[in-house]
Amino acid sequence: MDAIRKIESEHLRLDIPQFKAGDTVKVHQRIIEGEKERIQVFQGVVLRVQRGTLDSTFTVRKVSDGVGVERIYPMNSPFIERVEVLAEGKVRRGRIYYLRQRKGKAARIKTKNQWD
């Protein structure tokens, strides 16, 4: 088991900040198209964070032109340039799938105050 943990520790990313479901994040992802490379930003609310070692993922949801778009990102992916936490959400659950049925103002999440 020590050999497996050693190999896993070489691939773990330590520069990803801590965040949880309900937080608003900006994910900067490297996109390679042919010979060109660019950074694409995806900003939305974290629906869930699946913990683990190398197989940990997080799901981000945004509404674009009235259509909900979700992306699942591997936490330790080399294609993720960086993740910025913009706001901490005030939610009571670890997975907030109920946002999928909500529209407009009902789909908003309250932000955490510094006193909470």
Coordinates of N, CA and C in Angstrom, one line a residue, residues 18-112:
Q18 N -9.7 25.1 -0.8 CA -10.8 24.4 -0.2 C -12.1 25.1 -0.5
F19 N -13.1 24.3 -1.0 CA -14.4 24.8 -1.2 C -15.4 23.7 -1.0
K20 N -16.7 24.1 -0.9 CA -17.7 23.1 -0.7 C -18.9 23.4 -1.5
A21 N -20.0 22.6 -1.4 CA -21.2 22.8 -2.1 C -21.8 24.1 -1.7
G22 N -22.3 24.9 -2.7 CA -22.9 26.2 -2.5 C -21.9 27.3 -2.8
D23 N -20.7 27.1 -2.9 CA -19.7 28.1 -3.1 C -19.7 28.5 -4.6
T24 N -19.5 29.8 -4.9 CA -19.4 30.2 -6.3 C -17.9 30.2 -6.7
V25 N -17.6 29.5 -7.7 CA -16.2 29.4 -8.1 C -16.0 29.7 -9.6
K26 N -14.7 30.1 -9.9 CA -14.3 30.3 -11.3 C -13.2 29.3 -11.6
V27 N -13.5 28.4 -12.6 CA -12.6 27.4 -13.0 C -11.9 27.8 -14.2
H28 N -10.6 28.0 -14.2 CA -9.8 28.3 -15.4 C -9.2 27.0 -16.0
Q29 N -9.7 26.6 -17.1 CA -9.4 25.4 -17.7 C -8.6 25.6 -19.0
R30 N -7.5 24.8 -19.2 CA -6.7 24.9 -20.4 C -7.4 24.1 -21.5
I31 N -7.7 24.7 -22.7 CA -8.3 24.0 -23.8 C -7.2 24.0 -24.9
I32 N -7.1 22.8 -25.5 CA -6.1 22.6 -26.6 C -6.9 22.3 -27.9
E33 N -6.8 23.2 -28.8 CA -7.5 23.1 -30.1 C -6.5 23.0 -31.2
G34 N -6.2 21.9 -31.7 CA -5.1 21.7 -32.7 C -3.8 22.0 -32.1
E35 N -3.1 23.1 -32.7 CA -1.8 23.5 -32.2 C -2.0 24.6 -31.2
K36 N -3.2 25.2 -31.1 CA -3.3 26.4 -30.2 C -3.8 25.9 -28.8
E37 N -3.5 26.8 -27.8 CA -3.9 26.5 -26.5 C -4.4 27.8 -25.9
R38 N -5.6 27.7 -25.2 CA -6.1 28.9 -24.6 C -6.8 28.5 -23.2
I39 N -7.1 29.5 -22.4 CA -7.7 29.3 -21.1 C -9.2 29.7 -21.3
Q40 N -10.1 28.8 -20.8 CA -11.5 29.0 -20.8 C -12.0 29.1 -19.4
V41 N -12.8 30.1 -19.0 CA -13.2 30.3 -17.7 C -14.7 29.8 -17.6
F42 N -15.0 29.0 -16.6 CA -16.3 28.5 -16.3 C -16.7 28.9 -14.9
Q43 N -17.7 29.8 -14.7 CA -18.0 30.3 -13.4 C -19.4 29.8 -13.1
G44 N -19.5 29.3 -11.9 CA -20.8 28.8 -11.4 C -20.8 28.4 -10.0
V45 N -21.9 27.7 -9.6 CA -22.1 27.2 -8.2 C -21.7 25.8 -8.1
V46 N -20.9 25.4 -7.1 CA -20.5 24.0 -6.9 C -21.7 23.3 -6.3
L47 N -22.1 22.2 -7.1 CA -23.3 21.4 -6.6 C -22.8 20.3 -5.7
R48 N -21.6 19.7 -5.9 CA -21.1 18.7 -5.1 C -19.6 18.6 -5.2
V49 N -19.0 18.1 -4.1 CA -17.6 17.8 -4.1 C -17.5 16.3 -3.7
Q50 N -16.9 15.5 -4.5 CA -16.7 14.1 -4.2 C -15.2 14.0 -3.7
R51 N -15.0 13.7 -2.5 CA -13.7 13.6 -1.9 C -13.1 12.2 -2.3
G52 N -11.8 12.2 -2.2 CA -11.0 11.0 -2.5 C -9.6 11.4 -2.7
T53 N -8.8 10.6 -3.2 CA -7.4 10.9 -3.4 C -7.2 11.4 -4.9
L54 N -6.9 10.6 -5.8 CA -6.7 11.0 -7.2 C -8.1 11.1 -7.9
D55 N -9.1 10.4 -7.5 CA -10.3 10.3 -8.2 C -11.4 11.3 -7.7
S56 N -10.9 12.3 -6.9 CA -11.9 13.3 -6.4 C -12.3 14.2 -7.5
T57 N -13.6 14.6 -7.5 CA -14.2 15.5 -8.5 C -15.1 16.5 -7.9
F58 N -15.4 17.6 -8.6 CA -16.4 18.5 -8.2 C -17.3 18.9 -9.4
T59 N -18.5 19.2 -9.1 CA -19.5 19.5 -10.2 C -19.9 21.0 -10.1
V60 N -19.8 21.7 -11.2 CA -20.1 23.2 -11.2 C -21.2 23.4 -12.2
R61 N -22.2 24.2 -11.7 CA -23.4 24.5 -12.6 C -23.5 26.0 -12.8
K62 N -23.9 26.4 -14.0 CA -24.2 27.7 -14.3 C -25.4 27.8 -15.3
V63 N -26.0 28.9 -15.4 CA -27.2 29.0 -16.3 C -26.7 30.0 -17.4
S64 N -26.7 29.5 -18.7 CA -26.2 30.2 -19.8 C -27.3 30.3 -20.8
D65 N -27.8 31.5 -21.1 CA -28.9 31.8 -22.0 C -30.2 31.0 -21.6
G66 N -30.4 30.9 -20.4 CA -31.6 30.2 -19.9 C -31.5 28.7 -19.8
V67 N -30.3 28.2 -20.1 CA -30.1 26.7 -20.1 C -29.1 26.4 -19.1
G68 N -29.4 25.5 -18.2 CA -28.5 25.0 -17.2 C -27.4 24.2 -17.7
V69 N -26.1 24.5 -17.4 CA -25.0 23.8 -17.9 C -24.2 23.3 -16.7
E70 N -23.9 22.0 -16.6 CA -23.1 21.4 -15.5 C -21.8 20.8 -16.1
R71 N -20.7 20.9 -15.4 CA -19.5 20.3 -15.8 C -18.9 19.6 -14.5
I72 N -18.4 18.4 -14.8 CA -17.7 17.7 -13.7 C -16.2 17.8 -14.0
Y73 N -15.5 18.3 -13.0 CA -14.0 18.5 -13.1 C -13.3 17.5 -12.2
P74 N -12.3 16.8 -12.7 CA -11.4 16.1 -11.8 C -10.6 17.1 -11.0
M75 N -10.5 16.9 -9.7 CA -9.8 17.8 -8.8 C -8.3 17.9 -9.2
N76 N -7.7 16.8 -9.5 CA -6.2 16.8 -9.8 C -5.9 16.8 -11.2
S77 N -6.7 17.3 -12.1 CA -6.5 17.4 -13.5 C -5.4 18.4 -13.9
P78 N -4.5 18.0 -14.7 CA -3.5 19.0 -15.2 C -4.0 20.0 -16.1
F79 N -5.3 19.8 -16.6 CA -5.9 20.8 -17.5 C -6.5 22.0 -16.8
I80 N -6.7 21.8 -15.5 CA -7.2 22.9 -14.7 C -6.0 23.8 -14.3
E81 N -6.1 25.1 -14.8 CA -5.1 26.0 -14.5 C -5.1 26.5 -13.1
R82 N -6.3 27.0 -12.7 CA -6.5 27.4 -11.3 C -8.0 27.4 -11.0
V83 N -8.4 27.5 -9.7 CA -9.7 27.6 -9.2 C -9.8 28.8 -8.3
E84 N -10.7 29.7 -8.5 CA -10.9 30.9 -7.7 C -12.2 30.7 -6.9
V85 N -12.2 30.9 -5.6 CA -13.5 30.9 -4.9 C -13.9 32.3 -4.8
L86 N -15.1 32.7 -5.4 CA -15.6 34.0 -5.4 C -16.5 34.3 -4.2
A87 N -17.3 33.4 -3.8 CA -18.2 33.6 -2.7 C -18.5 32.3 -2.0
E88 N -18.7 32.3 -0.7 CA -19.0 31.1 0.1 C -20.5 31.1 0.2
G89 N -21.2 30.0 -0.1 CA -22.6 29.9 0.0 C -23.0 29.4 1.3
K90 N -24.3 29.8 1.7 CA -24.8 29.4 3.0 C -25.9 28.3 2.7
V91 N -25.4 27.0 2.7 CA -26.3 25.9 2.4 C -26.2 24.9 3.6
R92 N -27.2 24.1 3.7 CA -27.3 23.1 4.8 C -27.0 21.7 4.3
R93 N -26.8 21.5 3.0 CA -26.6 20.2 2.5 C -25.2 20.0 1.8
G94 N -24.8 18.8 1.6 CA -23.5 18.6 0.9 C -23.7 18.5 -0.6
R95 N -24.9 18.2 -1.0 CA -25.2 18.1 -2.5 C -26.4 18.9 -2.7
I96 N -26.3 19.9 -3.5 CA -27.5 20.8 -3.7 C -28.1 20.6 -5.1
Y97 N -28.5 19.4 -5.4 CA -29.2 19.1 -6.6 C -30.5 19.8 -6.8
Y98 N -31.1 20.3 -5.7 CA -32.4 20.9 -5.8 C -32.3 22.2 -6.6
L99 N -31.2 22.7 -6.9 CA -31.0 23.9 -7.8 C -31.5 23.6 -9.2
R100 N -31.4 22.4 -9.6 CA -31.8 22.0 -11.0 C -33.3 22.4 -11.3
Q101 N -34.1 22.2 -10.3 CA -35.6 22.5 -10.5 C -35.9 24.0 -10.2
R102 N -35.0 24.8 -9.7 CA -35.3 26.2 -9.4 C -35.0 27.0 -10.5
K103 N -35.8 28.1 -10.7 CA -35.5 29.1 -11.7 C -35.5 30.5 -11.2
G104 N -34.8 31.4 -11.8 CA -34.8 32.8 -11.5 C -34.2 33.1 -10.1
K105 N -35.0 33.9 -9.3 CA -34.6 34.3 -8.0 C -34.5 33.1 -7.0
A106 N -35.4 32.1 -7.2 CA -35.4 30.9 -6.3 C -34.1 30.1 -6.4
A107 N -33.4 30.3 -7.5 CA -32.2 29.5 -7.7 C -30.9 30.2 -7.1
R108 N -31.1 31.3 -6.5 CA -30.0 32.0 -5.8 C -29.7 31.3 -4.5
I109 N -28.4 31.5 -4.1 CA -27.9 31.0 -2.8 C -27.4 32.1 -2.0
K110 N -27.8 32.2 -0.8 CA -27.4 33.3 0.1 C -25.9 33.1 0.3
T111 N -25.2 34.3 0.4 CA -23.7 34.2 0.7 C -23.5 34.3 2.2
K112 N -22.4 33.7 2.6 CA -22.1 33.7 4.0 C -21.5 35.0 4.4

